[in-house]
Short mmCIF file of C-alpha atoms and ligand atoms in Angstrom, two decimals:
data_model
loop_
_atom_site.label_atom_id
_atom_site.label_comp_id
_atom_site.label_asym_id
_atom_site.label_seq_id
_atom_site.Cartn_x
_atom_site.Cartn_y
_atom_site.Cartn_z
CA MET B 1 -11.70 9.70 -5.14
CA SER B 2 -10.78 10.37 -8.74
CA LEU B 3 -9.70 8.38 -11.73
CA LEU B 4 -7.51 9.63 -14.56
CA VAL B 5 -7.80 8.34 -18.11
CA VAL B 6 -5.82 8.95 -21.27
CA GLY B 7 -7.09 7.55 -24.56
CA SER B 8 -8.80 8.42 -27.79
CA VAL B 9 -11.75 10.77 -28.26
CA ALA B 10 -13.00 9.99 -31.72
CA PHE B 11 -15.48 10.11 -34.52
CA ASP B 12 -16.48 6.53 -35.32
CA SER B 13 -18.10 5.27 -38.51
CA VAL B 14 -19.42 1.83 -37.73
CA GLU B 15 -21.39 -0.78 -39.61
CA THR B 16 -22.99 -3.83 -38.00
CA PRO B 17 -25.58 -6.24 -39.45
CA PHE B 18 -28.20 -4.10 -37.67
CA GLY B 19 -27.39 -0.65 -39.01
CA LYS B 20 -24.67 1.94 -39.33
CA VAL B 21 -23.55 5.34 -38.05
CA GLU B 22 -21.18 7.92 -39.54
CA ASP B 23 -18.90 10.20 -37.52
CA ALA B 24 -20.63 9.28 -34.26
CA LEU B 25 -19.04 10.11 -30.92
CA GLY B 26 -16.59 7.37 -29.92
CA GLY B 27 -13.06 6.74 -28.73
CA SER B 28 -11.61 4.60 -25.98
CA ALA B 29 -11.36 7.45 -23.46
CA THR B 30 -14.89 8.64 -24.23
CA TYR B 31 -16.52 5.27 -23.57
CA PHE B 32 -14.33 4.77 -20.52
CA SER B 33 -15.06 8.20 -19.01
CA ILE B 34 -18.79 8.03 -19.50
CA ALA B 35 -19.01 4.54 -17.97
CA ALA B 36 -16.70 5.41 -15.05
CA SER B 37 -18.60 8.64 -14.35
CA TYR B 38 -21.41 6.57 -12.80
CA PHE B 39 -18.96 5.47 -10.08
CA THR B 40 -16.37 8.17 -9.44
CA ASP B 41 -14.89 11.53 -10.52
CA VAL B 42 -13.15 11.23 -13.87
CA GLN B 43 -10.26 13.31 -15.23
CA LEU B 44 -9.87 13.04 -19.00
CA VAL B 45 -6.64 13.49 -20.98
CA ALA B 46 -7.03 13.56 -24.77
CA VAL B 47 -7.05 15.83 -27.80
CA VAL B 48 -9.74 16.75 -30.30
CA GLY B 49 -9.66 18.87 -33.45
CA ARG B 50 -11.46 22.06 -34.38
CA ASP B 51 -14.24 19.93 -35.91
CA PHE B 52 -15.33 18.53 -32.52
CA PRO B 53 -18.82 19.85 -31.77
CA ASP B 54 -19.82 21.55 -28.54
CA LYS B 55 -22.72 19.15 -28.02
CA HIS B 56 -20.21 16.35 -27.26
CA ILE B 57 -18.34 18.60 -24.83
CA ARG B 58 -21.67 19.37 -23.12
CA PHE B 59 -22.38 15.64 -22.81
CA LEU B 60 -19.01 15.04 -21.07
CA LYS B 61 -19.63 18.01 -18.78
CA LYS B 62 -23.14 16.84 -17.97
CA ARG B 63 -21.61 13.59 -16.69
CA LYS B 64 -19.36 15.79 -14.48
CA ILE B 65 -16.19 14.64 -16.25
CA ASP B 66 -13.22 16.94 -15.66
CA ILE B 67 -12.12 17.98 -19.15
CA SER B 68 -9.37 20.43 -18.19
CA GLY B 69 -6.94 17.87 -19.71
CA LEU B 70 -8.83 17.70 -23.02
CA GLN B 71 -6.88 19.78 -25.53
CA ARG B 72 -8.31 21.27 -28.68
CA ALA B 73 -5.74 21.40 -31.48
CA ASN B 74 -5.63 22.68 -35.03
CA GLY B 75 -6.54 19.77 -37.27
CA LYS B 76 -9.06 16.99 -37.37
CA THR B 77 -10.32 14.75 -34.59
CA PHE B 78 -9.18 11.08 -34.52
CA ARG B 79 -11.35 8.93 -36.81
CA TRP B 80 -11.97 5.19 -36.76
CA LYS B 81 -13.96 3.22 -39.29
CA GLY B 82 -14.95 -0.33 -38.44
CA LYS B 83 -17.28 -3.13 -39.41
CA TYR B 84 -18.74 -6.13 -37.60
CA ASP B 85 -20.16 -9.21 -39.31
CA PHE B 86 -22.61 -11.55 -37.59
CA ASP B 87 -19.78 -12.58 -35.25
CA LEU B 88 -19.99 -9.40 -33.20
CA ASN B 89 -16.99 -10.41 -31.11
CA GLN B 90 -14.61 -9.43 -33.89
CA ALA B 91 -14.19 -5.81 -35.02
CA HIS B 92 -12.72 -5.33 -38.48
CA THR B 93 -10.86 -2.04 -38.79
CA ILE B 94 -11.35 -0.43 -42.20
CA ASP B 95 -9.51 2.82 -41.53
CA THR B 96 -7.71 4.58 -38.67
CA ARG B 97 -6.86 8.29 -38.94
CA LEU B 98 -4.81 9.46 -35.96
CA ASN B 99 -5.13 13.12 -37.07
CA VAL B 100 -4.51 15.40 -34.03
CA PHE B 101 -3.22 12.42 -32.00
CA ALA B 102 -0.20 12.13 -34.31
CA SER B 103 1.36 15.24 -32.76
CA PHE B 104 -0.31 15.18 -29.34
CA ASN B 105 1.90 16.23 -26.45
CA PRO B 106 -0.08 15.56 -23.26
CA GLU B 107 0.58 17.99 -20.43
CA LEU B 108 -1.33 17.11 -17.26
CA PRO B 109 -3.06 19.92 -15.39
CA GLU B 110 -1.61 20.29 -11.88
CA THR B 111 -4.88 19.00 -10.35
CA TYR B 112 -4.48 15.66 -12.15
CA ARG B 113 -0.96 14.86 -10.94
CA ASN B 114 -1.84 13.45 -7.51
CA THR B 115 -4.51 11.09 -8.83
CA GLU B 116 -4.07 7.55 -7.53
CA TYR B 117 -6.15 5.53 -10.01
CA VAL B 118 -4.99 5.67 -13.62
CA PHE B 119 -6.33 4.04 -16.76
CA LEU B 120 -4.26 4.03 -19.93
CA ALA B 121 -7.02 3.46 -22.48
CA ASN B 122 -6.28 2.25 -25.99
CA ILE B 123 -3.96 4.77 -27.67
CA ASP B 124 -0.30 5.01 -28.72
CA PRO B 125 1.71 3.33 -25.92
CA VAL B 126 4.20 6.21 -26.09
CA LEU B 127 1.42 8.61 -25.07
CA GLN B 128 0.26 6.21 -22.36
CA LEU B 129 3.72 6.25 -20.79
CA GLN B 130 4.14 9.99 -21.25
CA VAL B 131 0.96 10.55 -19.23
CA LEU B 132 1.85 8.00 -16.57
CA ARG B 133 5.25 9.64 -16.01
CA GLN B 134 3.48 12.86 -14.99
CA VAL B 135 1.39 11.17 -12.28
CA LYS B 136 3.26 11.50 -8.98
CA ASN B 137 2.28 8.45 -6.97
CA PRO B 138 -0.24 6.19 -8.70
CA LYS B 139 -1.78 3.48 -6.53
CA LEU B 140 -3.27 1.43 -9.38
CA VAL B 141 -2.38 1.57 -13.07
CA ALA B 142 -4.49 -0.37 -15.55
CA CYS B 143 -4.10 -0.41 -19.30
CA ASP B 144 -5.77 -1.52 -22.52
CA THR B 145 -4.45 -1.84 -26.05
CA MET B 146 -5.35 -3.35 -29.42
CA ASN B 147 -3.88 -5.12 -32.45
CA PHE B 148 -3.11 -1.78 -34.16
CA TRP B 149 -0.53 -0.91 -31.45
CA ILE B 150 0.63 -4.51 -30.86
CA GLU B 151 1.63 -4.58 -34.53
CA LYS B 152 2.82 -0.98 -35.00
CA LYS B 153 4.61 -0.31 -31.69
CA PRO B 154 5.44 -3.64 -30.01
CA ARG B 155 8.63 -2.39 -28.31
CA GLU B 156 6.97 0.75 -26.95
CA LEU B 157 3.98 -1.25 -25.73
CA LYS B 158 6.24 -3.64 -23.79
CA GLU B 159 7.98 -0.63 -22.22
CA THR B 160 4.62 0.79 -21.04
CA LEU B 161 3.51 -2.61 -19.72
CA LYS B 162 6.46 -2.63 -17.28
CA TYR B 163 4.61 0.02 -15.24
CA VAL B 164 1.13 -1.49 -15.46
CA ASP B 165 -0.61 -3.47 -12.66
CA ILE B 166 -3.67 -4.67 -14.57
CA LEU B 167 -4.03 -5.26 -18.31
CA THR B 168 -7.46 -5.58 -19.92
CA ILE B 169 -7.21 -7.12 -23.37
CA ASN B 170 -9.34 -8.91 -25.98
CA GLU B 171 -8.94 -12.63 -26.39
CA ALA B 172 -7.45 -12.41 -29.92
CA GLU B 173 -5.12 -9.60 -28.88
CA ALA B 174 -3.92 -11.54 -25.81
CA ARG B 175 -2.90 -14.32 -28.19
CA GLU B 176 -1.23 -11.89 -30.57
CA LEU B 177 0.69 -10.07 -27.83
CA SER B 178 1.89 -13.25 -26.12
CA LYS B 179 2.33 -15.36 -29.26
CA GLU B 180 0.54 -18.16 -27.37
CA SER B 181 -2.74 -19.69 -28.55
CA ASN B 182 -3.73 -21.16 -25.16
CA LEU B 183 -5.29 -18.40 -23.05
CA VAL B 184 -3.87 -19.57 -19.71
CA LYS B 185 -0.38 -19.65 -21.20
CA ALA B 186 -1.01 -16.34 -22.94
CA ALA B 187 -1.97 -14.66 -19.64
CA ARG B 188 1.06 -16.14 -17.87
CA ARG B 189 3.34 -14.92 -20.62
CA ILE B 190 1.89 -11.39 -20.53
CA MET B 191 2.42 -11.31 -16.75
CA THR B 192 6.16 -11.59 -17.42
CA PHE B 193 5.91 -8.23 -19.27
CA GLY B 194 4.79 -6.46 -16.05
CA PRO B 195 1.07 -6.67 -15.15
CA GLU B 196 0.15 -8.86 -12.18
CA VAL B 197 -3.47 -9.19 -13.24
CA ILE B 198 -4.66 -9.95 -16.77
CA ILE B 199 -8.33 -9.57 -17.67
CA VAL B 200 -9.15 -11.22 -20.96
CA LYS B 201 -12.33 -9.86 -22.57
CA ARG B 202 -14.18 -12.49 -24.56
CA GLY B 203 -17.11 -10.53 -26.01
CA GLU B 204 -20.38 -12.40 -25.62
CA TYR B 205 -18.57 -15.11 -23.63
CA GLY B 206 -17.66 -12.78 -20.77
CA ALA B 207 -14.31 -12.14 -19.12
CA LEU B 208 -11.58 -14.19 -17.50
CA MET B 209 -9.25 -12.80 -14.87
CA PHE B 210 -5.83 -14.32 -14.25
CA SER B 211 -3.74 -13.44 -11.20
CA ASP B 212 -1.47 -15.15 -8.69
CA SER B 213 -4.52 -15.83 -6.51
CA GLY B 214 -6.21 -17.83 -9.27
CA ILE B 215 -8.69 -17.46 -12.09
CA PHE B 216 -12.10 -15.77 -11.99
CA SER B 217 -14.67 -16.22 -14.72
CA ALA B 218 -17.55 -13.80 -15.34
CA PRO B 219 -20.24 -14.38 -17.93
CA ALA B 220 -21.50 -11.69 -20.25
CA TYR B 221 -25.08 -10.64 -19.58
CA PRO B 222 -27.28 -12.48 -22.09
CA ILE B 223 -28.81 -9.74 -24.20
CA GLU B 224 -31.33 -10.28 -26.95
CA SER B 225 -30.83 -6.96 -28.69
CA VAL B 226 -27.13 -6.37 -29.35
CA PHE B 227 -26.79 -3.58 -31.93
CA ASP B 228 -23.22 -2.32 -31.78
CA PRO B 229 -20.36 -3.80 -29.73
CA THR B 230 -18.11 -0.74 -30.27
CA GLY B 231 -16.88 0.54 -26.94
CA ALA B 232 -17.85 -2.55 -24.97
CA GLY B 233 -14.24 -3.08 -23.90
CA ASP B 234 -13.80 0.53 -22.81
CA SER B 235 -17.17 0.60 -21.03
CA PHE B 236 -16.10 -2.59 -19.25
CA ALA B 237 -12.89 -0.89 -18.16
CA GLY B 238 -14.84 2.20 -17.04
CA GLY B 239 -17.13 0.18 -14.77
CA PHE B 240 -14.18 -1.90 -13.54
CA MET B 241 -11.87 1.00 -12.65
CA GLY B 242 -14.77 3.19 -11.55
CA HIS B 243 -15.78 0.66 -8.91
CA LEU B 244 -12.19 0.15 -7.69
CA SER B 245 -11.71 3.89 -7.38
CA ARG B 246 -15.05 4.22 -5.56
CA VAL B 247 -14.31 1.50 -2.96
CA ARG B 248 -10.67 2.61 -2.67
CA GLY B 249 -9.19 -0.82 -2.29
CA VAL B 250 -7.53 -3.24 -4.63
CA ASN B 251 -8.03 -6.76 -3.32
CA ASP B 252 -9.41 -9.97 -4.80
CA ARG B 253 -12.97 -9.34 -3.53
CA ASN B 254 -13.12 -5.82 -4.95
CA ILE B 255 -11.53 -6.87 -8.24
CA ARG B 256 -14.19 -9.58 -8.68
CA GLN B 257 -16.99 -7.11 -7.96
CA ALA B 258 -15.34 -4.63 -10.32
CA ILE B 259 -15.31 -7.21 -13.11
CA ILE B 260 -19.07 -7.63 -12.70
CA PHE B 261 -19.61 -3.85 -12.75
CA GLY B 262 -17.46 -3.76 -15.88
CA SER B 263 -19.60 -6.46 -17.46
CA VAL B 264 -22.74 -4.53 -16.48
CA MET B 265 -21.51 -1.36 -18.23
CA ALA B 266 -20.44 -3.30 -21.34
CA SER B 267 -23.85 -4.96 -21.49
CA PHE B 268 -25.59 -1.57 -21.59
CA ASP B 269 -23.19 -0.15 -24.16
CA VAL B 270 -23.95 -2.81 -26.79
CA GLU B 271 -27.70 -2.16 -26.66
CA ASP B 272 -27.42 0.86 -28.99
CA PHE B 273 -25.02 2.57 -31.40
CA SER B 274 -22.28 4.95 -30.25
CA LEU B 275 -22.93 6.21 -26.67
CA ASN B 276 -26.68 6.43 -27.18
CA ARG B 277 -27.56 3.87 -24.49
CA MET B 278 -25.30 5.62 -22.00
CA LYS B 279 -27.15 8.87 -22.61
CA ARG B 280 -30.27 7.45 -20.99
CA LEU B 281 -28.69 5.09 -18.46
CA THR B 282 -29.57 5.49 -14.77
CA ALA B 283 -27.70 4.49 -11.61
CA ARG B 284 -30.72 2.36 -10.63
CA GLU B 285 -30.45 0.30 -13.84
CA ILE B 286 -26.77 -0.37 -13.06
CA GLU B 287 -27.53 -1.61 -9.54
CA ASP B 288 -30.40 -3.80 -10.80
CA ARG B 289 -28.29 -5.42 -13.49
CA PHE B 290 -25.48 -6.05 -10.99
CA LYS B 291 -28.00 -8.04 -8.90
CA GLU B 292 -29.19 -9.91 -11.97
CA PHE B 293 -25.57 -10.93 -12.62
CA LYS B 294 -25.45 -12.45 -9.14
CA ARG B 295 -28.60 -14.47 -9.84
CA LEU B 296 -27.15 -15.55 -13.18
CA THR B 297 -24.14 -17.23 -11.64
CA VAL B 298 -25.00 -18.24 -8.07
CA PHE B 299 -25.47 -21.92 -7.25
CA GLU B 300 -25.53 -24.00 -4.08
CA ASP B 301 -22.66 -26.15 -2.86
CA LEU B 302 -23.32 -29.91 -2.66
P1 AMP M 401 -13.61 -1.18 -27.99
O1 AMP M 401 -14.04 -0.88 -26.59
O2 AMP M 401 -12.44 -2.10 -28.04
O3 AMP M 401 -14.75 -1.57 -28.88
O4 AMP M 401 -13.02 0.21 -28.58
C1 AMP M 401 -13.72 0.99 -29.51
C2 AMP M 401 -13.13 2.38 -29.62
O5 AMP M 401 -11.72 2.34 -29.85
C3 AMP M 401 -13.73 3.13 -30.79
O6 AMP M 401 -14.64 4.10 -30.31
C4 AMP M 401 -12.55 3.74 -31.55
O7 AMP M 401 -12.67 5.11 -31.75
C5 AMP M 401 -11.35 3.44 -30.68
N1 AMP M 401 -10.16 3.03 -31.44
C6 AMP M 401 -10.12 2.23 -32.54
N2 AMP M 401 -8.85 2.08 -32.98
C7 AMP M 401 -8.06 2.80 -32.14
C8 AMP M 401 -6.64 3.05 -32.05
N3 AMP M 401 -5.78 2.52 -32.90
N4 AMP M 401 -6.20 3.83 -31.03
C9 AMP M 401 -7.07 4.36 -30.14
N5 AMP M 401 -8.39 4.18 -30.17
C10 AMP M 401 -8.91 3.41 -31.14
#
């Protein structure tokens, strides 16, 4: 089973209270693909510039990610500069350079068009829809976005959301998109835009899922050494969609398990800068942490 993703492949310059990196590998589609590659076959759609080094391409290939949809264009790779203060739940964007994404015209390879599981990672909603239109018969479409697009392209984002089944979104962005401060009301309002399931990511407080069958709450794994939260949301989505694509079924039970796998992947991501933790992550560690999540939340009935 395979899983298609469109999103950013980037150079990130990030500063947290624990250190900083310059022009490190990042991007929503990169974090997503690497995380999802532990669960399923991933097909990546994105663009990079001439400045993108081969070592990053080798890393994607080593994880068996299909990069036939990764274009290389004349120009510079997307760049994001961000900063986190001691409240690591809140990223502060200092600079966003779309570069080659500004004129990106995604053209899906023929082998991608029958893919059933699709993730529209954080990128221009116009590109998200352009990619989705080329997929013949998607079974599950999930999507992510951020304040940058909520503010710059609200109309286009609402158009994309009409075709989305599941939206993953940060707490603050859920409030901004819905114009509701209460999260339950915010989720209900966003459902009227299209998605039937809303997963609100709450950083170190975990994730909340809202759907017609109720609400599910997952904690975040308590970690002592959080260094860099960049990519936690995309790693969450990678584990989440990766599991759903692997078990080939979208029902409440699988969605709940997928949320825990998403939380597992996010918890590994934050343990180091850029994708450094993912570079040494093993399948065994993922399974072990999934079990630890179960122990963290299980309790007996009265
Ligand atoms: P998150 O998982 O929410 O921490 O996403 C972090 C990633 O999003 C970083 O690696 C950035 O390169 C990427 N990013 C930041 N701003 C944007 C944007 N406006 N569009 C697409 N990707 C972005």
